[in-house]
XYZ file of C-alpha atoms in Angstrom:
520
model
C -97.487 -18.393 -44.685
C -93.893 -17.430 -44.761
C -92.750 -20.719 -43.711
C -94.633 -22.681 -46.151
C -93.762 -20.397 -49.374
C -91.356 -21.814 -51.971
C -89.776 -18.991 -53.993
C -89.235 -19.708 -57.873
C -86.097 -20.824 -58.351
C -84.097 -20.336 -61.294
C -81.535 -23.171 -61.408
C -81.846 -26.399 -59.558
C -79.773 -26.991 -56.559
C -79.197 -30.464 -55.675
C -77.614 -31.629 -58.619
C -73.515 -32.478 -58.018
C -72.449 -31.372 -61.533
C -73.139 -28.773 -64.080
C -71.594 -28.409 -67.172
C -68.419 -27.486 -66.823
C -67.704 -29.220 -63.098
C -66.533 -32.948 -64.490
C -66.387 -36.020 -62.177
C -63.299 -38.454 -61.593
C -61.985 -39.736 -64.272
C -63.172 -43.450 -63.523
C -66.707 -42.159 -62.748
C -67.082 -40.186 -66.043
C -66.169 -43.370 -68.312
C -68.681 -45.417 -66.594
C -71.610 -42.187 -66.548
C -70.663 -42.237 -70.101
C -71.087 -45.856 -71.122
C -74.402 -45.608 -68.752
C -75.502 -42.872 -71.519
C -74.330 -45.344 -74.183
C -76.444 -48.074 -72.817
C -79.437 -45.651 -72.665
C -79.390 -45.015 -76.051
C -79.770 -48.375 -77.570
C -83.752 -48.748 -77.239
C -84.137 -46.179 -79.851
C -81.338 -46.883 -81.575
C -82.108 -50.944 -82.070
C -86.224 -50.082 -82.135
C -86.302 -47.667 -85.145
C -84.183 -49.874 -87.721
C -85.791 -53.314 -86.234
C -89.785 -51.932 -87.088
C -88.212 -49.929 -90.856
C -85.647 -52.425 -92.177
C -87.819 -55.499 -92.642
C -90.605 -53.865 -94.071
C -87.814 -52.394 -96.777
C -87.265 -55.643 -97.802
C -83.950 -55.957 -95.593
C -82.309 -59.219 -94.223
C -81.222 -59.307 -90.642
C -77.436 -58.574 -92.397
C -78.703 -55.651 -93.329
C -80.888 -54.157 -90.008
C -77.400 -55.203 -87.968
C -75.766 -52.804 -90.668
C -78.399 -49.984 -90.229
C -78.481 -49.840 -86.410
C -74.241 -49.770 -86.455
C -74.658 -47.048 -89.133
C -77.337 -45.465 -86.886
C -74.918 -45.524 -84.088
C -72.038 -44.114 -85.475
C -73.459 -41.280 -87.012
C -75.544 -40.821 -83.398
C -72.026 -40.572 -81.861
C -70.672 -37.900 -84.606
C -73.762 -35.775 -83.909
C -73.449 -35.776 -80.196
C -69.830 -34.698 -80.527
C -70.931 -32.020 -83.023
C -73.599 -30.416 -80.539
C -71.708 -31.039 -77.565
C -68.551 -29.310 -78.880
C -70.342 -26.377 -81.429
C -74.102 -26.543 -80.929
C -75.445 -25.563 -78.218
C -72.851 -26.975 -75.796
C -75.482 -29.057 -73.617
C -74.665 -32.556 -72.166
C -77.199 -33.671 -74.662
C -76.962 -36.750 -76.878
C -78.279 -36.797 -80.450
C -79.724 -40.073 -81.657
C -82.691 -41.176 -84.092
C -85.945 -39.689 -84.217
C -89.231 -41.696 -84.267
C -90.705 -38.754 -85.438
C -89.671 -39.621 -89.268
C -91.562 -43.032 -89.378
C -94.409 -41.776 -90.430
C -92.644 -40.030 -93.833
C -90.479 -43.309 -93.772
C -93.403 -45.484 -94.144
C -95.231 -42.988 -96.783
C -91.550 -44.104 -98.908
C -91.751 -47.422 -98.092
C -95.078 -47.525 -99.427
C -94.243 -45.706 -102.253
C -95.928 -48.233 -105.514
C -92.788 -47.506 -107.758
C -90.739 -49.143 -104.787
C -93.284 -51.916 -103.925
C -93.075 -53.286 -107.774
C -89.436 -54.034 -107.462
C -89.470 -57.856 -107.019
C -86.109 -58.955 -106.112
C -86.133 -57.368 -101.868
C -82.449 -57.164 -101.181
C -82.770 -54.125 -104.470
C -86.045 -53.285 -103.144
C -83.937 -52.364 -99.776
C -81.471 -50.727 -101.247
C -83.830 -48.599 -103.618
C -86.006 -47.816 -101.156
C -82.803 -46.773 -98.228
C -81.423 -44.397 -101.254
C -84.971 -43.071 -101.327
C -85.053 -42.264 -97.314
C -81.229 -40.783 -97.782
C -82.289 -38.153 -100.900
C -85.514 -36.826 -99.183
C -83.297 -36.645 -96.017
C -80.490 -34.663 -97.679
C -83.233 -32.370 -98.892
C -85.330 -31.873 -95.735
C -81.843 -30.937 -93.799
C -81.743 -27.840 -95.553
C -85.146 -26.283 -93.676
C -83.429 -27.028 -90.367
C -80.094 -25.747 -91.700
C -81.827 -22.757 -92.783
C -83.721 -22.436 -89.528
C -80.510 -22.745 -87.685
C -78.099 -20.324 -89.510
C -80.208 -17.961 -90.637
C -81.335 -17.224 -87.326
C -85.023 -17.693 -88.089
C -85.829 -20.285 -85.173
C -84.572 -17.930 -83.062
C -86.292 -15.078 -83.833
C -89.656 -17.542 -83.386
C -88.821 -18.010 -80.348
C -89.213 -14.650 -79.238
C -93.038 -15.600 -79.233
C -92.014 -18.065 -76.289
C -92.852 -18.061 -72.323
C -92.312 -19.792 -69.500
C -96.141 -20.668 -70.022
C -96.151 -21.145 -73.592
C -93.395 -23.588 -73.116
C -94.350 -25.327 -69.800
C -96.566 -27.815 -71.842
C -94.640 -28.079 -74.945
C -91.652 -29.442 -72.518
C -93.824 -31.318 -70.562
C -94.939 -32.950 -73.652
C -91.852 -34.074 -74.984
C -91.643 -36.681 -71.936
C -95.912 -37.362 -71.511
C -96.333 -37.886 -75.186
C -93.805 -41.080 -75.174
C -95.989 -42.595 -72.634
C -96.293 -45.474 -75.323
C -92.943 -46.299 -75.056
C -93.528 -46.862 -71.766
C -95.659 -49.270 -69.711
C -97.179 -50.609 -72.568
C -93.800 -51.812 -73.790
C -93.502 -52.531 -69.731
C -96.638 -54.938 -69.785
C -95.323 -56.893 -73.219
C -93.141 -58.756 -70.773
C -94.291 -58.163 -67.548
C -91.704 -60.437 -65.904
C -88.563 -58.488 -66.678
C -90.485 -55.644 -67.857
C -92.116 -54.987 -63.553
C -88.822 -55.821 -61.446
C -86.978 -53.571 -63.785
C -89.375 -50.690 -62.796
C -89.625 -51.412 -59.352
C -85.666 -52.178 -58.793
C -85.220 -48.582 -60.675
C -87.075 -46.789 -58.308
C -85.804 -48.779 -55.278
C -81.836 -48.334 -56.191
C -82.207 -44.358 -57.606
C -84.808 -43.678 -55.154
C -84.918 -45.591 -51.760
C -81.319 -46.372 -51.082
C -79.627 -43.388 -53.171
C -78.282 -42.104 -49.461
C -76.735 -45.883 -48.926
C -73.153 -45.616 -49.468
C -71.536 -49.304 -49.244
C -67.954 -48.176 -50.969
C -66.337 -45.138 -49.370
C -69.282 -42.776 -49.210
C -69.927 -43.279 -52.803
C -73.038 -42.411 -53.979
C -73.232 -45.955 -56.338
C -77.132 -46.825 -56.287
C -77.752 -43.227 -57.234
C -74.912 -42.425 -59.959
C -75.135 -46.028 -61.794
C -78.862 -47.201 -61.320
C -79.079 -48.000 -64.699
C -75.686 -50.172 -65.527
C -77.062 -52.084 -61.932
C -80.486 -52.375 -62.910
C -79.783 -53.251 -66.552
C -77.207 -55.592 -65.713
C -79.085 -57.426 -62.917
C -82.513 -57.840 -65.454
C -80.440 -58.831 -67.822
C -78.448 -61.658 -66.567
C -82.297 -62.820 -65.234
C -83.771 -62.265 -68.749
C -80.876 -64.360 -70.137
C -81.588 -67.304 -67.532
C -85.394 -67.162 -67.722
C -84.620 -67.549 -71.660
C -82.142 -70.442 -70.775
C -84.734 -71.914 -69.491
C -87.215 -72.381 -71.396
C -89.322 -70.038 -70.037
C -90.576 -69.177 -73.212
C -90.484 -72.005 -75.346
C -94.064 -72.247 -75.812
C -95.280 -68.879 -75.685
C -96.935 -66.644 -78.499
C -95.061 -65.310 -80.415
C -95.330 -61.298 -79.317
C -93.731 -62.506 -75.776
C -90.852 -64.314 -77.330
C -90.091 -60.989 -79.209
C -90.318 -59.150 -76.225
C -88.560 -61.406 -73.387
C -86.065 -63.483 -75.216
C -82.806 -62.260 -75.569
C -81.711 -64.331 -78.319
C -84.871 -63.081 -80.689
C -82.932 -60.269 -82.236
C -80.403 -61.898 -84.254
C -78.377 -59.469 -84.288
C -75.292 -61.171 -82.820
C -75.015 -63.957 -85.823
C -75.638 -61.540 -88.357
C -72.657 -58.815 -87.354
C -69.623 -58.457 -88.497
C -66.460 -58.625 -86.461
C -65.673 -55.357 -87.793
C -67.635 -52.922 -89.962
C -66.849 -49.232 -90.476
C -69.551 -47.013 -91.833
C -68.882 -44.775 -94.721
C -70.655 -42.290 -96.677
C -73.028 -43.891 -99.548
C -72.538 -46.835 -98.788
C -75.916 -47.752 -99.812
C -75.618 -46.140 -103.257
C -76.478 -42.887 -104.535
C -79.297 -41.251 -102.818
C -82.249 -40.539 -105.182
C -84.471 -37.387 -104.924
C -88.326 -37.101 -105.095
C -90.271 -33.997 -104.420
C -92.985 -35.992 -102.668
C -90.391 -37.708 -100.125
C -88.796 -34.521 -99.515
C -91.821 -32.572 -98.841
C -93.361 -35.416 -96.484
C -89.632 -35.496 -94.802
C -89.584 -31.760 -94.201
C -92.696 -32.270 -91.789
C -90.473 -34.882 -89.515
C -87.969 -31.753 -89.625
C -90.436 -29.015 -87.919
C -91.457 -31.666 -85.421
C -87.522 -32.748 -84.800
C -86.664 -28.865 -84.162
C -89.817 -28.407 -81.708
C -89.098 -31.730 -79.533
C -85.584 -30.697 -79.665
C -86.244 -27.274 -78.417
C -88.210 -28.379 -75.369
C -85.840 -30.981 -75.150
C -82.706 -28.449 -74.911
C -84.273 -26.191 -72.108
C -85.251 -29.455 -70.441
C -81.614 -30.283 -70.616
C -80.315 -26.537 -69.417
C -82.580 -26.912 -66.611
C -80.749 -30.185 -65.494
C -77.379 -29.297 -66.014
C -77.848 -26.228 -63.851
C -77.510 -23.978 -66.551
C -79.780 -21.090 -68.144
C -82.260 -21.326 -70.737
C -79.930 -21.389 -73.825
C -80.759 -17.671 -75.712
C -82.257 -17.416 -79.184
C -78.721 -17.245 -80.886
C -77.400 -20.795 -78.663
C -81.098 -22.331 -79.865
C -80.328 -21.394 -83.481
C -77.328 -22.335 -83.330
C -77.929 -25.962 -82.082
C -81.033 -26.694 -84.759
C -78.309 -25.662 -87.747
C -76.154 -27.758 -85.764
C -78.839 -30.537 -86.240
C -79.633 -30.315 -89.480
C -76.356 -30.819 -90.241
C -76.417 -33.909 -88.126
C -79.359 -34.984 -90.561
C -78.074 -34.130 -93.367
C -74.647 -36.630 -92.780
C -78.092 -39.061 -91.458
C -78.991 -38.782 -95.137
C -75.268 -39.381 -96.420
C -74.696 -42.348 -94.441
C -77.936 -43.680 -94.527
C -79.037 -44.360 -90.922
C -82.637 -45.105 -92.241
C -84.111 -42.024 -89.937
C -83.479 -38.653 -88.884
C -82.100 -37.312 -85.964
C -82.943 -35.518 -82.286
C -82.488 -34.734 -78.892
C -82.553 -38.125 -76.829
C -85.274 -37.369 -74.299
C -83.778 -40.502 -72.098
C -80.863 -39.040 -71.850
C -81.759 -35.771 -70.984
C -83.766 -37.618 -68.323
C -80.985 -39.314 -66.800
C -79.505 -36.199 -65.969
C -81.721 -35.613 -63.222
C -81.756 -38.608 -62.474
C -77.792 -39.199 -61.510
C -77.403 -35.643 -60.514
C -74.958 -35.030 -63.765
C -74.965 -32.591 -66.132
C -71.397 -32.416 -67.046
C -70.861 -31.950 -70.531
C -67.911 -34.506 -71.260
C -69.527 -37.400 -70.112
C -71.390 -37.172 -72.975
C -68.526 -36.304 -75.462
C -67.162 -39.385 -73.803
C -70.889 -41.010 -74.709
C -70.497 -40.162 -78.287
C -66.762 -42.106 -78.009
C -68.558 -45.249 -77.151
C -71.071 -45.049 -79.976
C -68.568 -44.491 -82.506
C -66.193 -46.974 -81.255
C -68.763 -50.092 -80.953
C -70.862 -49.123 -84.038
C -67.417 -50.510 -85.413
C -66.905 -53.547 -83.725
C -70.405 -54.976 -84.983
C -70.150 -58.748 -82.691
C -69.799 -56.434 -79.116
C -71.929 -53.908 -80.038
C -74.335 -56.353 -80.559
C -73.685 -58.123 -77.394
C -75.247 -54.860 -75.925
C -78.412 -53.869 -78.565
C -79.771 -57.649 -77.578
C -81.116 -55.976 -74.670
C -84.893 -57.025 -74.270
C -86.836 -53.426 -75.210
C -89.364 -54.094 -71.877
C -85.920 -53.558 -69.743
C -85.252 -49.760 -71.294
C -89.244 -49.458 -71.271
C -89.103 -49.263 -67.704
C -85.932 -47.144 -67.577
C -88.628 -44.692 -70.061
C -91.080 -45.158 -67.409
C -89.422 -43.075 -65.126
C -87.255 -40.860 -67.024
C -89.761 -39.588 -69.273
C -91.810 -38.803 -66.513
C -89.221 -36.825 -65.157
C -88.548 -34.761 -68.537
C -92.235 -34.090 -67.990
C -92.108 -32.937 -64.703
C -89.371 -30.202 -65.855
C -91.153 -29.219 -67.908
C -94.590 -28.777 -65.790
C -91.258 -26.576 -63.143
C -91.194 -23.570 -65.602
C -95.057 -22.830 -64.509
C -93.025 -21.486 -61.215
C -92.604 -18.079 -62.843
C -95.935 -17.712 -63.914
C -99.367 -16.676 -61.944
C -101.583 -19.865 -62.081
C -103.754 -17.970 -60.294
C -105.128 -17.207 -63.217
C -107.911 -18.406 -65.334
C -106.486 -17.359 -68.598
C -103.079 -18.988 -67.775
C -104.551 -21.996 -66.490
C -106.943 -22.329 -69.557
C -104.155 -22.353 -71.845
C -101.893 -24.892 -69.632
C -104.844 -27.318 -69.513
C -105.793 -26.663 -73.227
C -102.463 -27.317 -74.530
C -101.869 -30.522 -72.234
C -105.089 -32.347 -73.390
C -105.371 -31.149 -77.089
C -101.583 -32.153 -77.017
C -102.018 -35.706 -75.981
C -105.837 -36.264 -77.247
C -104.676 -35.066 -80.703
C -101.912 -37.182 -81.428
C -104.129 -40.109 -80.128
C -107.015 -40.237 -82.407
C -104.265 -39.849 -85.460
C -102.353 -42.956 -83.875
C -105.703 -45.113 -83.339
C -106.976 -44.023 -86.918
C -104.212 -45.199 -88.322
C -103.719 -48.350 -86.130
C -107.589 -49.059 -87.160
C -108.028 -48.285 -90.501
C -104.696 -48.894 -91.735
C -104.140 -44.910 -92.487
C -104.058 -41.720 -90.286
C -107.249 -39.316 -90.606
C -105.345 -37.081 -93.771
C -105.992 -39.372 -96.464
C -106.335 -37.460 -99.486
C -104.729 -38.795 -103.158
C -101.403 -36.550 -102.850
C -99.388 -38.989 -100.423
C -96.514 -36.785 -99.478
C -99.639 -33.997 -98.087
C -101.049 -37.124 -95.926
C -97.607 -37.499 -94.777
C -96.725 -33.991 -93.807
C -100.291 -33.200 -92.127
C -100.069 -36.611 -89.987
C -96.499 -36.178 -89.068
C -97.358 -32.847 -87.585
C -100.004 -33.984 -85.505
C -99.021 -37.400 -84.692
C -96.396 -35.767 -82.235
C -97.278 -33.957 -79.224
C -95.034 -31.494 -78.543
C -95.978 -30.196 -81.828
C -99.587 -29.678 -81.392
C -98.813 -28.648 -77.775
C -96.958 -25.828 -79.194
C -99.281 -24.673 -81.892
C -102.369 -24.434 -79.304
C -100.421 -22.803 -76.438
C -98.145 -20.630 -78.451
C -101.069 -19.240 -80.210
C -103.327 -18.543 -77.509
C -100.716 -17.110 -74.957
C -100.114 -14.464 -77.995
C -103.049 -13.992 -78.161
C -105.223 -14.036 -75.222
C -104.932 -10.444 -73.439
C -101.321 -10.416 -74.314
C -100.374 -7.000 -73.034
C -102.381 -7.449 -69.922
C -100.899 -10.213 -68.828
C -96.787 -10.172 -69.497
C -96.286 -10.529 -65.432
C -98.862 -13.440 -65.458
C -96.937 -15.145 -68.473
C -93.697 -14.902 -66.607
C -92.049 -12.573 -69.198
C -90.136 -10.305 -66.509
C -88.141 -13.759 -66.080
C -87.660 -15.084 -69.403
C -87.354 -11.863 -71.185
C -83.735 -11.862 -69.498
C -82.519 -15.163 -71.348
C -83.991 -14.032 -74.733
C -80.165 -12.901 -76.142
C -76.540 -14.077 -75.452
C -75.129 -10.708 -73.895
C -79.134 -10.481 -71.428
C -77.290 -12.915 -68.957
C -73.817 -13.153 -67.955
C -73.834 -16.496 -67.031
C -74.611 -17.423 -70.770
C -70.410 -17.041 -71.389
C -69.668 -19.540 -68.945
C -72.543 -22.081 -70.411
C -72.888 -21.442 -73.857
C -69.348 -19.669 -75.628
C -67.718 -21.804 -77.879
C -64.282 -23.771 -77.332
C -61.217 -23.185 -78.984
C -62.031 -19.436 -78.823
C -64.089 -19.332 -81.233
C -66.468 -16.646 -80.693
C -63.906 -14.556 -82.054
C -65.039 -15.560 -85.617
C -68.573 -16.494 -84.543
C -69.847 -13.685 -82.013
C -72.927 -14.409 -80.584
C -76.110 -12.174 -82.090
């Protein structure tokens, strides 16, 4: 039995870099423009499914996604630097579509006839109920109240809820995989082959290159093949859902950028305010702060780090709301979280060091300006970082499902609750997403708008309802009974800044700057 026994282990081991251990220079710049890469699929995706239904040109969704950008880059210098210091990068959130959309549909928006106004009208709408909804999460943050919540946390409670942040994107996965099968299938497999199969093959110096860079190779390689298969002709005379998937010149986005466009503050207008917006908006906040939670210890777990304490969790979510509340200002067109890719590809090229992703967020801001290049880039076919979502999502997940380690799942209770919370937290968010795919509406549809958007934004994301079901019953389920089962005698530990001495080295703040901001 002895030799067959794995003890829990608190940080992982094979993993090259941690936070504060940086690689060469040469190798940083090019982990950083691999993060950079990473985080186009989101950042392309959201403004290419919002901006034409707002009534915008292709001008206009080139505009958005370089706004999107910049403002992703100033965030994930702002968390990396003051929030909760994690090699984490901050980019936009699907999980404000469904408030977007309640704007969008908004009747006093759909009457304006002239669509370039009924764009701007309805982007100054999305910026004012942003502004608005960044106060909860500033509120949370600063005022310490998320923290304090999360004294109700456990390695069990929390096992699903991260495992959910990479299972409940499964959409964005094969699905998006199977739209174009042809790049979408030798993208996966050559992913897995390079990271995977011939990480140990060193062909330059001992260089680990298949394992630090499979996804400049990969991407590169599928791309160049995308770009001949659409040379072609191979898809001349297909419908029309495979030319928007495969073809590489189906974006327009290169034609309609600018040579050079900087971003600036209202740029759209003045943002107007609306209860109703703000309200539904507020609901995209909560779920933004959960996701990002689970997405943070994800992220500590693959960096080698500890679980950030209540104070470095608080701290990060003000840290965020700030980032949506310059979201608002700039108007990206959506909020903003934790990149679960990213956190992904931590594990994945056995880096967690914290300025390659400063140097990340350089890269963002620096081709969000130079619209033709950065556009070069965001004509990436989606099915190419579908499979890239294929496999780091899964591995998010299977951090997450690494915290159940410290717990007894021996146990009936704790297994009851694991299982519960998986299921409900995937079967939930399901029936919402084929109600409203059906019918044309998600299952709240009562006459107050902004309510139907605040319910269904809750439970269209599955981190959220994870949370709610295993949160609740692990406090409540033969609590004092079962602290050893839960794995509180481990977590308890990481609960405060001053409970682990290793926090200093992770989490303190640069510039010395806990001397006017000591931790709580």
């Amino acid at each position: 039995m002895e030799n067959i026994s794995h003890p829990p282990m608190e940080q992982l081991q094979d993993l090259e870099y941690c936070i504060d251990s940086n690689p060469p220079w040469v190798e940083t710049i090019l982990l950083a423009f691999q993060n950079y890469i990473l985080m186009l699929g989101t950042s392309v995706m959201i403004p290419s499914l919002l901006v034409p239904l707002m009534g915008g040109t292709d001008a206009d969704k080139v505009r958005v996604i370089q706004t999107l950008l910049f403002v992703s880059g100033i965030n994930t210098l702002l968390q990396a630097l003051f929030g909760t210091r994690l090699p984490t990068v901050v980019g936009g959130s699907f999980a404000y579509v469904i408030p977007i959309l309640y704007i969008i549909r908004d009747s006093s928006l759909q009457r304006i006839p002239d669509q370039h106004e009924r764009f701007l009208q309805t982007m100054r709408a999305i910026q004012g109920a942003l502004i608005i909804a960044s106060s909860l999460q500033i509120i949370l943050g600063y005022s310490q109240l998320w923290g304090i919540f999360t004294r109700f946390f456990s390695p069990l409670g929390m096992a699903p809820v991260i495992g959910l942040v990479g299972l409940g994107l499964f959409e964005r996965g094969f699905p998006a995989v199977g739209n174009c099968v042809e790049i979408g299938i030798p993208m996966l497999l050559m992913l897995i082959g390079l990271s995977q199969y011939l990480k140990h093959y060193r062909p330059f110096r001992d260089f680990p290159i298949f394992e630090r860079f499979p996804v400049l190779i990969c991407v590169t390689v599928i791309w160049i093949y995308s770009l001949i298969l659409t040379a072609g002709g191979a898809y001349n005379h297909r419908p029309t859902k495979t030319q928007d998937s495969c073809r590489t010149d189906r974006a327009n986005l290169i034609s309609s950028a600018p040579w050079f466009k900087f971003p600036y503050p209202l740029q759209w207008g003045a943002p107007t305010f609306d209860a109703g917006h703000s309200v539904s908006m507020m609901a995209a906040v909560w779920v933004s702060v959960i996701e990002s939670t689970g997405a943070y210890k994800a992220a500590s777990r693959l960096a080698i780090a500890t679980p950030p304490p209540a104070y470095v969790l608080s701290r990060g979510i003000g840290w965020q709301g700030i980032g949506v509340l310059l979201d608002g200002l700039f108007g990206t067109g959506t909020g903003s979280t934790v990149s679960v890719e990213n956190v992904g590809l931590l594990g994945l090229t056995r880096v967690g060091s914290r300025r390659v992703v400063q140097i990340s967020a350089g890269f963002m801001i620096f081709f969000s300006t130079l619209g033709k290049f950065g556009a070069v880039f965001a004509s990436i076919p989606f099915p190419i970082f579908a499979a890239l979502y294929c496999v780091l999502f899964g591995l998010v997940a299977s951090v997450g499902i690494s915290f159940l380690q410290f717990t007894n799942m021996n146990s009936m209770r704790n297994l009851i609750i694991t299982g519960l919370s998986l299921f409900l937290g995937i079967s939930v968010p399901q029936y919402f997403n084929d109600t409203l795919v059906s019918s044309g509406h998600a299952p709240v549809n009562t006459r107050a708008g902004w309510f139907n958007g605040f319910l269904n934004t809750i439970f269209l994301s599955p981190p959220t309802v994870g949370l709610i079901v295993s949160v609740f019953l692990d406090n409540t389920l033969e609590v004092e009974k079962s602290k050893k089962d839960r794995g509180m005698p481990w977590w308890v530990k990481f609960r405060t800044f001053r409970g682990d001495n290793r926090n200093e080295e992770f989490y303190t703040l640069p510039f010395n700057l806990n001397r006017f901001f000591p931790p709580t």
